[in-house]
Amino acid sequence: MSSSTRSSAAPGSMSVFNLAVLTVVAVASLRSLPAMAGYGIASVVLYVIPAVFFLVPTALVSAELATGWKGGVFIWVREAFGERWGFVAIWLQWVQNVVWYPTQIAFIAVSLSYVINRGWLASNGVYVAGVIIVLYWVSTLVALAGGNLFATVGSWSGIVGTLFPAVVLVVLGAAWLVTGAPSQTPLTASAALPPWTGLASIVLVVSNVLAYAGMEVNAVHANDLSDPGRGYPRSVLVSSALILTIFILPTLAIAVAVPQGSLGVVDGINLAFQTFFDHWHLGWATPVISLLIALGAFASVVTWIAGPSKGLLAAARTGLLPPLLQKRNQAGVQRSILMLQGVIVTVLALLFVVIPNGNTAFVTLIDMAAALYLIMYMMLFAAAVRLRTTRPQVRRTYRTPAMRLVAGIGFLACAVAFVLSFVRPSGFTGLSTMGYALVVGLVIVVLGLPPLVFYALRRPGWRLEPDHATGDAVLVNPPLAPTPQAGDAMSVRQHGRRAALRRPSGRHLDRTS
């Protein structure tokens, strides 16, 4: 979610497989599977395409940036294009997470409706919006208390609420076919390619791009491998294969059991489990597995609710946001930013009430988040290419082969997905084609414009603490200064003066923006 995580482990302390598993836990999620299940076996192609053109380029480019510069996307873009655009990048990364929260909690709301055997509530906008608002503010209160309790249990909750249900889905899907139950989707070679019925028929692939988002988070751990140049590409290959497996096999399991006409984007996972368990007269298991899915998703919300905002706060306290939005409570938690998050989430939750079709509201939020995140990723790819040109002397522990080609592919994929995010998906109602595009565009402007306004209005009094992330301090491998001769006191003093003169102050970064 947030690329501001820094690696503190010693080089060689992490294996290729460990890093691959860490990446899988950060990226893989069951929430996006039902959208692709409607394509049946053709979903394989729709998963592979964004994996090749977005997942892999993001991982490789982020690895070079993370092994050259500390601090995540704010520092990476700032070093390439100046402070203004670095601030825009970190803001977009933060605000897309804010848009993500309602979609994740809507997923929880639907799972809870199956826990109490009231699956029909999934289409009740008032119920879904109410659960989003209540659970989000409960999560915020937990985050404001400080501590890392939920961060500790978050990984286990991810296993219990994501990986375990995914494995169960695959087993049930295989058993469904082996026992001769009819498949609800054709499994022939002719069905391997998605049908073309116009541009809207492929728009759901945009949600797949967002499903793969987050590869840059663990790129910072490339420094922990004994040989990043060889080990990191292998880790990318292993993690990509595992992520594709987790996405593809459960999606096919859903497709073979749930008729396409009954498959909802929001409740598809729960409906699939209900179909399987009812078929084998195990109806009691549906509430159990739905509760596990809800708990896993809720843990992910609580675990991440304060994380991305920490990166924004770090940038803000150098003078990029007014003091009102920089306030922290006694536990050191960024109180003002979390309150702002809560207001935005509450407003977005009301979309489930305003838009009659819950699936449309869900996909609209996904497209909003995807569009905001895709802008940030385009800035990331552009920054990587620019830094190769303007900062060739900076030592990267890992260097992306054919950087311009790899970054260019990633940039183009993001640009295409960004355009598609304005097109209403096929089969969704509640908003006209033009209305859908206007809602997505309006939210992008409203949520994406503030950093430029804040930057234009910034004042010297907004800087509450010095910016330590400047000059050589942001480099993973800073250049070594020449060592003076031992015993030469004058040489030592002169060496100290020369080192101070050589050290960039970072003030020039403001002017380049």
Coordinates of C-alpha atoms in Angstrom, one line a residue:
M1 CA 0.0 0.0 0.0
S2 CA 2.6 2.5 1.0
S3 CA 6.0 2.6 -0.6
S4 CA 7.5 4.6 2.3
T5 CA 8.6 1.4 4.1
R6 CA 12.3 1.3 4.6
S7 CA 14.4 -1.8 4.9
S8 CA 16.6 -2.0 8.0
A9 CA 17.7 -5.6 7.8
A10 CA 21.3 -6.5 7.0
P11 CA 22.3 -7.5 3.4
G12 CA 21.8 -11.2 2.9
S13 CA 19.3 -11.5 5.7
M14 CA 16.4 -12.3 3.3
S15 CA 16.1 -15.2 0.8
V16 CA 14.6 -15.0 -2.6
F17 CA 11.7 -17.1 -1.6
N18 CA 11.1 -15.1 1.6
L19 CA 10.9 -11.8 -0.3
A20 CA 8.6 -13.5 -2.9
V21 CA 6.2 -14.6 -0.1
L22 CA 6.3 -11.1 1.5
T23 CA 5.3 -9.6 -1.8
V24 CA 2.5 -12.1 -2.3
V25 CA 1.0 -11.2 1.1
A26 CA 1.2 -7.5 0.3
V27 CA -0.4 -7.8 -3.2
A28 CA -2.8 -10.7 -3.4
S29 CA -6.5 -10.2 -2.4
L30 CA -9.7 -12.1 -3.0
R31 CA -11.8 -9.0 -3.4
S32 CA -11.2 -8.6 -7.2
L33 CA -11.8 -12.2 -8.2
P34 CA -15.6 -12.1 -8.8
A35 CA -15.2 -9.4 -11.4
M36 CA -13.1 -11.7 -13.5
A37 CA -15.0 -14.9 -12.8
G38 CA -17.7 -13.7 -15.3
Y39 CA -15.2 -14.1 -18.1
G40 CA -14.7 -17.8 -17.2
I41 CA -11.6 -19.4 -18.6
A42 CA -10.9 -16.2 -20.6
S43 CA -10.0 -14.5 -17.2
V44 CA -6.6 -16.2 -17.5
V45 CA -5.7 -13.9 -20.4
L46 CA -7.1 -10.9 -18.5
Y47 CA -4.9 -11.7 -15.5
V48 CA -1.8 -12.4 -17.5
I49 CA -1.9 -9.2 -19.6
P50 CA -1.7 -6.7 -16.7
A51 CA 0.8 -9.0 -15.0
V52 CA 3.2 -8.8 -17.9
F53 CA 2.7 -5.1 -18.8
F54 CA 2.2 -3.7 -15.3
L55 CA 3.1 -6.0 -12.4
V56 CA 6.6 -7.0 -13.7
P57 CA 7.7 -3.5 -14.9
T58 CA 6.5 -2.0 -11.6
A59 CA 8.5 -4.5 -9.6
L60 CA 11.7 -4.1 -11.6
V61 CA 11.6 -0.3 -11.8
S62 CA 10.8 0.1 -8.2
A63 CA 13.7 -2.1 -7.2
E64 CA 16.2 0.1 -9.0
L65 CA 14.7 3.2 -7.3
A66 CA 14.6 1.6 -3.9
T67 CA 18.2 0.4 -4.1
G68 CA 19.3 3.8 -5.1
W69 CA 17.2 6.2 -3.0
K70 CA 15.5 5.8 0.4
G71 CA 12.1 7.1 1.3
G72 CA 9.7 5.8 -1.2
V73 CA 7.8 7.5 -4.0
F74 CA 8.0 11.0 -2.4
I75 CA 11.8 11.0 -2.6
W76 CA 12.0 9.2 -5.9
V77 CA 9.7 11.7 -7.8
R78 CA 11.1 14.7 -5.9
E79 CA 14.7 13.8 -6.9
A80 CA 13.6 13.5 -10.5
F81 CA 11.1 16.4 -10.9
G82 CA 11.3 18.6 -7.8
E83 CA 9.4 18.9 -4.6
R84 CA 6.0 19.9 -6.1
W85 CA 5.7 16.7 -8.0
G86 CA 7.1 14.6 -5.3
F87 CA 4.4 15.9 -3.0
V88 CA 1.7 15.2 -5.7
A89 CA 3.0 11.6 -6.0
I90 CA 2.8 10.9 -2.2
W91 CA -0.6 12.6 -2.0
L92 CA -1.9 10.4 -4.8
Q93 CA -0.6 7.3 -3.1
W94 CA -2.3 8.4 0.1
V95 CA -5.6 9.4 -1.3
Q96 CA -6.0 6.3 -3.4
N97 CA -5.8 4.3 -0.2
V98 CA -8.5 6.5 1.2
V99 CA -10.7 5.6 -1.8
W100 CA -9.7 1.9 -1.3
Y101 CA -11.0 1.7 2.2
P102 CA -14.8 1.9 1.3
T103 CA -14.3 -0.8 -1.3
Q104 CA -12.6 -3.1 1.2
I105 CA -15.1 -2.5 3.9
A106 CA -18.0 -3.0 1.5
F107 CA -16.5 -6.4 0.9
I108 CA -16.5 -6.9 4.6
A109 CA -20.2 -5.8 4.9
V110 CA -21.2 -8.3 2.3
S111 CA -19.3 -11.1 4.0
L112 CA -21.0 -10.2 7.3
S113 CA -24.4 -10.4 5.7
Y114 CA -23.6 -14.1 4.8
V115 CA -22.5 -14.7 8.4
I116 CA -26.0 -13.9 9.6
N117 CA -27.6 -15.7 6.6
R118 CA -28.9 -12.4 5.2
G119 CA -27.1 -12.4 1.8
W120 CA -29.8 -10.1 0.3
L121 CA -28.4 -7.2 2.4
A122 CA -25.5 -7.1 -0.1
S123 CA -27.7 -5.1 -2.5
N124 CA -29.0 -2.8 0.3
G125 CA -27.0 0.5 -0.1
V126 CA -28.0 1.8 3.3
Y127 CA -26.7 -1.3 5.0
V128 CA -23.4 -1.3 3.1
A129 CA -22.8 2.4 3.7
G130 CA -23.7 2.1 7.4
V131 CA -21.2 -0.8 7.8
I132 CA -18.5 1.2 6.0
I133 CA -18.9 4.2 8.1
V134 CA -19.1 2.3 11.4
L135 CA -16.2 0.0 10.8
Y136 CA -14.0 2.7 9.3
W137 CA -14.4 5.0 12.4
V138 CA -13.8 2.0 14.7
S139 CA -10.6 1.3 12.8
T140 CA -9.6 4.9 13.1
L141 CA -10.1 4.9 16.9
V142 CA -7.9 1.8 17.1
A143 CA -5.2 3.5 14.9
L144 CA -5.3 6.7 17.1
A145 CA -4.6 4.6 20.2
G146 CA -1.1 3.8 18.7
G147 CA 0.8 0.6 19.1
N148 CA 1.3 -2.2 16.6
L149 CA -1.2 -4.9 17.8
F150 CA -3.1 -5.1 14.6
A151 CA 0.1 -4.9 12.5
T152 CA 1.4 -7.9 14.4
V153 CA -1.8 -10.0 13.8
G154 CA -2.3 -8.6 10.3
S155 CA -0.1 -11.1 8.5
W156 CA -1.8 -14.0 10.3
S157 CA -5.2 -12.6 9.5
G158 CA -4.1 -12.3 5.9
I159 CA -3.3 -16.0 5.8
V160 CA -6.5 -17.0 7.6
G161 CA -8.8 -14.6 5.7
T162 CA -7.1 -14.7 2.2
L163 CA -4.8 -17.6 1.6
F164 CA -6.8 -20.2 3.4
P165 CA -10.2 -19.3 1.7
A166 CA -8.3 -19.2 -1.7
V167 CA -7.0 -22.8 -1.2
V168 CA -10.5 -24.0 0.0
L169 CA -12.0 -22.4 -3.2
V170 CA -9.6 -24.3 -5.4
V171 CA -10.2 -27.6 -3.7
L172 CA -14.0 -27.2 -3.9
G173 CA -13.8 -26.2 -7.5
A174 CA -11.7 -29.2 -8.4
A175 CA -14.1 -31.5 -6.4
W176 CA -17.0 -29.9 -8.2
L177 CA -15.6 -30.9 -11.6
V178 CA -14.3 -34.3 -10.5
T179 CA -17.7 -35.4 -9.1
G180 CA -19.4 -34.5 -12.4
A181 CA -21.3 -31.4 -11.3
P182 CA -22.0 -29.2 -14.4
S183 CA -19.7 -26.2 -15.0
Q184 CA -21.5 -22.9 -15.3
T185 CA -18.8 -21.6 -17.7
P186 CA -17.5 -23.3 -20.9
L187 CA -14.1 -24.9 -20.4
T188 CA -13.2 -25.2 -24.1
A189 CA -10.3 -23.8 -26.0
S190 CA -12.7 -21.5 -27.9
A191 CA -13.6 -19.8 -24.6
A192 CA -10.0 -18.9 -23.8
L193 CA -10.2 -15.5 -25.4
P194 CA -12.6 -12.8 -24.0
P195 CA -15.4 -11.9 -26.3
W196 CA -15.3 -8.5 -27.9
T197 CA -18.5 -6.6 -27.6
G198 CA -17.1 -3.1 -27.5
L199 CA -14.7 -1.1 -25.3
A200 CA -16.9 -1.5 -22.2
S201 CA -16.5 -5.3 -22.3
I202 CA -12.8 -5.1 -21.3
V203 CA -13.0 -2.3 -18.8
L204 CA -13.0 -4.6 -15.8
V205 CA -9.3 -5.3 -16.6
V206 CA -8.7 -1.9 -15.0
S207 CA -9.6 -3.5 -11.6
N208 CA -6.9 -6.1 -12.3
V209 CA -4.3 -3.4 -12.6
L210 CA -5.3 -2.1 -9.2
A211 CA -5.3 -5.7 -7.9
Y212 CA -1.6 -5.9 -8.8
A213 CA -0.8 -2.5 -7.2
G214 CA 1.6 -2.5 -4.3
M215 CA 4.7 -4.3 -5.9
E216 CA 6.7 -1.2 -5.1
V217 CA 6.1 -1.6 -1.4
N218 CA 8.5 -4.5 -0.9
A219 CA 11.1 -3.3 -3.5
V220 CA 13.0 -1.7 -0.6
H221 CA 13.8 -5.2 0.6
A222 CA 15.9 -5.9 -2.5
N223 CA 18.8 -4.4 -0.4
D224 CA 18.4 -7.3 2.0
L225 CA 19.2 -10.0 -0.6
S226 CA 22.8 -11.2 -0.7
D227 CA 23.0 -10.6 -4.5
P228 CA 20.2 -8.1 -5.5
G229 CA 21.3 -8.1 -9.2
R230 CA 20.5 -11.8 -9.6
G231 CA 18.2 -12.5 -6.7
Y232 CA 15.6 -9.8 -7.1
P233 CA 14.6 -10.7 -10.7
R234 CA 14.2 -14.3 -9.4
S235 CA 12.0 -13.1 -6.6
V236 CA 9.9 -11.1 -9.0
L237 CA 9.4 -14.3 -11.1
V238 CA 8.5 -16.4 -8.1
S239 CA 6.1 -13.8 -6.6
S240 CA 4.4 -13.1 -9.9
A241 CA 3.8 -16.8 -10.5
L242 CA 2.4 -17.2 -7.0
I243 CA 0.2 -14.1 -7.3
L244 CA -1.2 -15.3 -10.7
T245 CA -1.9 -18.7 -9.2
I246 CA -3.8 -17.2 -6.3
F247 CA -5.8 -15.1 -8.6
I248 CA -6.5 -17.5 -11.5
L249 CA -7.4 -20.8 -9.8
P250 CA -9.9 -19.4 -7.3
T251 CA -11.4 -17.3 -10.1
L252 CA -12.0 -20.4 -12.2
A253 CA -13.4 -22.2 -9.2
I254 CA -16.0 -19.4 -8.8
A255 CA -16.8 -19.4 -12.5
V256 CA -17.5 -23.2 -12.6
A257 CA -20.0 -23.1 -9.7
V258 CA -21.8 -19.7 -9.9
P259 CA -23.9 -18.9 -13.0
Q260 CA -22.7 -15.7 -14.7
G261 CA -26.1 -14.1 -14.3
S262 CA -26.0 -14.5 -10.5
L263 CA -22.4 -13.4 -10.2
G264 CA -22.1 -10.1 -8.3
V265 CA -18.9 -8.1 -8.1
V266 CA -19.4 -7.5 -4.4
D267 CA -20.7 -10.8 -3.2
G268 CA -19.3 -13.2 -5.7
I269 CA -16.9 -14.9 -3.3
N270 CA -19.5 -15.5 -0.7
L271 CA -22.0 -16.7 -3.3
A272 CA -19.5 -19.2 -4.6
F273 CA -18.9 -20.7 -1.2
Q274 CA -22.6 -20.8 -0.5
T275 CA -23.1 -22.7 -3.8
F276 CA -20.4 -25.2 -3.1
F277 CA -21.4 -25.9 0.5
D278 CA -25.1 -26.1 -0.3
H279 CA -24.3 -28.6 -3.0
W280 CA -22.7 -30.9 -0.5
H281 CA -25.2 -30.1 2.3
L282 CA -22.7 -28.2 4.3
G283 CA -24.7 -25.0 4.7
W284 CA -23.2 -24.4 8.2
A285 CA -19.8 -23.8 6.6
T286 CA -20.9 -20.7 4.7
P287 CA -21.1 -18.4 7.7
V288 CA -17.8 -19.7 9.0
I289 CA -15.8 -19.0 5.9
S290 CA -17.6 -15.7 5.4
L291 CA -16.6 -14.7 8.9
L292 CA -12.9 -15.6 8.2
I293 CA -13.0 -13.5 5.0
A294 CA -14.5 -10.6 6.8
L295 CA -11.9 -10.8 9.7
G296 CA -9.1 -11.0 7.2
A297 CA -10.3 -8.0 5.3
F298 CA -11.0 -6.0 8.5
A299 CA -7.5 -6.7 9.8
S300 CA -6.0 -5.4 6.5
V301 CA -8.0 -2.1 6.9
V302 CA -6.8 -1.7 10.5
T303 CA -3.3 -2.6 9.7
W304 CA -3.0 -0.1 6.8
I305 CA -5.2 2.7 8.0
A306 CA -2.4 4.7 9.6
G307 CA 0.5 3.5 7.3
P308 CA 0.1 5.5 4.1
S309 CA -0.7 8.7 6.0
K310 CA 2.7 8.5 7.8
G311 CA 4.4 9.1 4.5
L312 CA 2.2 12.1 3.8
L313 CA 2.8 13.5 7.3
A314 CA 6.6 13.2 6.8
A315 CA 6.3 15.3 3.7
A316 CA 3.8 17.7 5.3
R317 CA 6.0 18.6 8.2
T318 CA 8.6 20.0 5.9
G319 CA 6.1 22.7 5.1
L320 CA 3.9 21.2 2.4
L321 CA 0.6 21.2 4.4
P322 CA -0.7 23.7 6.9
P323 CA -0.1 23.1 10.6
L324 CA -3.7 22.2 11.1
L325 CA -3.2 19.0 9.1
Q326 CA 0.1 18.2 10.7
K327 CA -1.2 17.7 14.3
R328 CA -0.4 14.5 16.1
N329 CA -1.9 13.1 19.3
Q330 CA 0.0 12.1 22.5
A331 CA 0.7 8.7 21.0
G332 CA 2.4 10.4 18.0
V333 CA -0.3 9.3 15.6
Q334 CA -1.2 11.8 12.7
R335 CA -4.6 12.8 14.2
S336 CA -5.5 15.5 11.7
I337 CA -4.8 13.4 8.6
L338 CA -6.7 10.4 10.0
M339 CA -9.7 12.7 10.6
L340 CA -9.5 14.0 7.1
Q341 CA -9.4 10.4 5.8
G342 CA -12.6 9.7 7.8
V343 CA -14.5 12.6 6.3
I344 CA -13.6 11.5 2.8
V345 CA -14.4 7.8 3.4
T346 CA -17.8 8.8 4.9
V347 CA -18.7 10.9 1.8
L348 CA -17.6 8.1 -0.5
A349 CA -19.6 5.5 1.5
L350 CA -22.8 7.4 0.6
L351 CA -22.3 6.5 -3.0
F352 CA -23.8 3.1 -2.1
V353 CA -26.9 5.0 -1.1
V354 CA -27.0 7.4 -4.0
I355 CA -26.3 4.9 -6.7
P356 CA -29.1 2.3 -6.8
N357 CA -26.9 -0.6 -8.1
G358 CA -24.4 -1.7 -5.4
N359 CA -22.2 -3.3 -8.0
T360 CA -21.9 0.0 -9.9
A361 CA -21.0 1.9 -6.7
F362 CA -18.4 -0.7 -6.0
V363 CA -16.8 -0.6 -9.4
T364 CA -17.0 3.2 -9.5
L365 CA -14.9 3.4 -6.3
I366 CA -12.4 0.8 -7.7
D367 CA -12.0 2.9 -10.9
M368 CA -11.5 6.1 -8.9
A369 CA -8.8 4.4 -6.9
A370 CA -7.2 2.9 -10.0
A371 CA -7.2 6.2 -11.8
L372 CA -5.5 8.1 -8.9
Y373 CA -3.0 5.3 -8.4
L374 CA -2.2 5.1 -12.1
I375 CA -1.2 8.7 -12.2
M376 CA 1.2 8.1 -9.4
Y377 CA 2.6 5.1 -11.2
M378 CA 3.1 7.0 -14.4
M379 CA 5.1 9.6 -12.4
L380 CA 7.1 6.7 -10.9
F381 CA 8.1 5.3 -14.3
A382 CA 8.9 8.7 -15.7
A383 CA 11.1 9.5 -12.6
A384 CA 13.1 6.2 -13.0
V385 CA 13.9 7.1 -16.6
R386 CA 14.8 10.7 -15.7
L387 CA 17.1 9.7 -12.8
R388 CA 19.0 7.3 -15.1
T389 CA 19.8 10.3 -17.3
T390 CA 20.3 13.0 -14.7
R391 CA 21.8 11.0 -11.8
P392 CA 23.9 8.2 -13.5
Q393 CA 26.6 8.5 -10.8
V394 CA 24.2 7.3 -8.1
R395 CA 25.0 3.6 -7.3
R396 CA 22.0 1.3 -7.5
T397 CA 22.4 -2.1 -5.9
Y398 CA 20.0 -3.4 -8.6
R399 CA 19.7 -1.9 -12.1
T400 CA 16.7 -2.6 -14.3
P401 CA 17.8 -4.1 -17.7
A402 CA 16.6 -2.0 -20.7
M403 CA 15.2 0.6 -18.3
R404 CA 13.7 2.8 -21.0
L405 CA 11.8 -0.2 -22.6
V406 CA 10.6 -1.6 -19.3
A407 CA 9.5 1.8 -17.9
G408 CA 8.0 2.7 -21.2
I409 CA 5.9 -0.5 -21.2
G410 CA 4.7 0.2 -17.7
F411 CA 4.0 3.9 -18.4
L412 CA 2.0 3.0 -21.6
A413 CA 0.0 0.3 -19.7
C414 CA -0.9 2.8 -17.0
A415 CA -1.9 5.4 -19.5
V416 CA -4.3 2.9 -21.3
A417 CA -5.7 1.7 -18.1
F418 CA -6.2 5.3 -17.0
V419 CA -8.3 6.1 -20.1
L420 CA -10.3 2.9 -19.7
S421 CA -11.2 3.9 -16.1
F422 CA -13.6 6.5 -17.5
V423 CA -15.6 3.9 -19.5
R424 CA -18.6 2.3 -17.7
P425 CA -18.2 -1.4 -17.4
S426 CA -20.5 -3.6 -19.5
G427 CA -23.6 -4.8 -17.6
F428 CA -23.6 -2.2 -14.9
T429 CA -26.5 0.2 -14.4
G430 CA -27.4 3.1 -12.2
L431 CA -25.4 5.7 -14.1
S432 CA -25.4 6.7 -17.7
T433 CA -22.2 6.3 -19.8
M434 CA -21.6 10.1 -19.6
G435 CA -22.6 10.2 -15.9
Y436 CA -20.2 7.5 -15.0
A437 CA -17.3 9.2 -16.7
L438 CA -18.2 12.5 -15.1
V439 CA -18.4 11.0 -11.6
V440 CA -14.9 9.4 -12.0
G441 CA -13.5 12.5 -13.5
L442 CA -14.9 14.8 -10.8
V443 CA -13.5 12.6 -8.0
I444 CA -10.1 12.6 -9.6
V445 CA -10.1 16.4 -9.8
V446 CA -11.4 16.9 -6.3
L447 CA -9.0 14.4 -4.7
G448 CA -6.0 15.1 -7.0
L449 CA -6.0 18.9 -7.1
P450 CA -5.3 19.7 -3.4
P451 CA -1.6 19.1 -3.4
L452 CA -1.0 21.6 -6.1
V453 CA -3.2 24.1 -4.2
F454 CA -1.4 23.5 -0.9
Y455 CA 2.0 23.8 -2.6
A456 CA 1.0 27.1 -4.2
L457 CA -0.2 28.5 -0.8
R458 CA 2.6 27.1 1.4
R459 CA 4.2 29.5 3.9
P460 CA 7.5 29.4 5.8
G461 CA 5.6 29.0 9.0
W462 CA 4.2 25.6 7.8
R463 CA 7.6 24.0 8.3
L464 CA 7.5 22.4 11.7
E465 CA 10.7 20.4 11.5
P466 CA 13.7 20.3 9.2
D467 CA 13.8 18.1 6.2
H468 CA 16.6 15.6 6.9
A469 CA 16.0 13.6 3.7
T470 CA 18.2 15.7 1.4
G471 CA 21.5 15.4 -0.4
D472 CA 23.5 12.2 0.3
A473 CA 21.2 11.4 3.2
V474 CA 18.6 10.0 0.7
L475 CA 21.0 7.7 -1.0
V476 CA 21.2 4.0 -0.1
N477 CA 24.9 3.9 -1.2
P478 CA 26.3 7.4 -0.5
P479 CA 29.7 8.1 -2.0
L480 CA 32.6 7.6 0.4
A481 CA 34.6 10.7 1.2
P482 CA 38.4 10.4 1.0
T483 CA 40.0 9.6 4.4
P484 CA 42.7 12.1 5.6
Q485 CA 46.1 10.9 6.8
A486 CA 46.2 9.7 10.4
G487 CA 47.8 12.2 12.8
D488 CA 47.4 15.2 10.5
A489 CA 45.2 17.5 12.6
M490 CA 45.1 20.2 9.9
S491 CA 44.2 17.7 7.3
V492 CA 41.4 16.4 9.4
R493 CA 40.0 19.9 9.8
Q494 CA 40.3 20.6 6.1
H495 CA 38.7 17.3 5.3
G496 CA 35.7 18.2 7.5
R497 CA 35.3 21.6 5.8
R498 CA 35.6 20.0 2.3
A499 CA 33.0 17.3 3.2
A500 CA 30.6 20.0 4.4
L501 CA 31.0 22.0 1.2
R502 CA 30.5 18.9 -0.9
R503 CA 27.3 17.9 0.9
P504 CA 24.2 19.2 -1.0
S505 CA 21.9 21.2 1.2
G506 CA 18.8 20.1 -0.6
R507 CA 17.5 23.7 -1.0
H508 CA 17.9 23.6 -4.8
L509 CA 15.1 21.0 -4.9
D510 CA 12.6 23.7 -4.2
R511 CA 13.8 25.7 -7.1
T512 CA 13.6 22.8 -9.6
S513 CA 9.9 22.5 -9.0

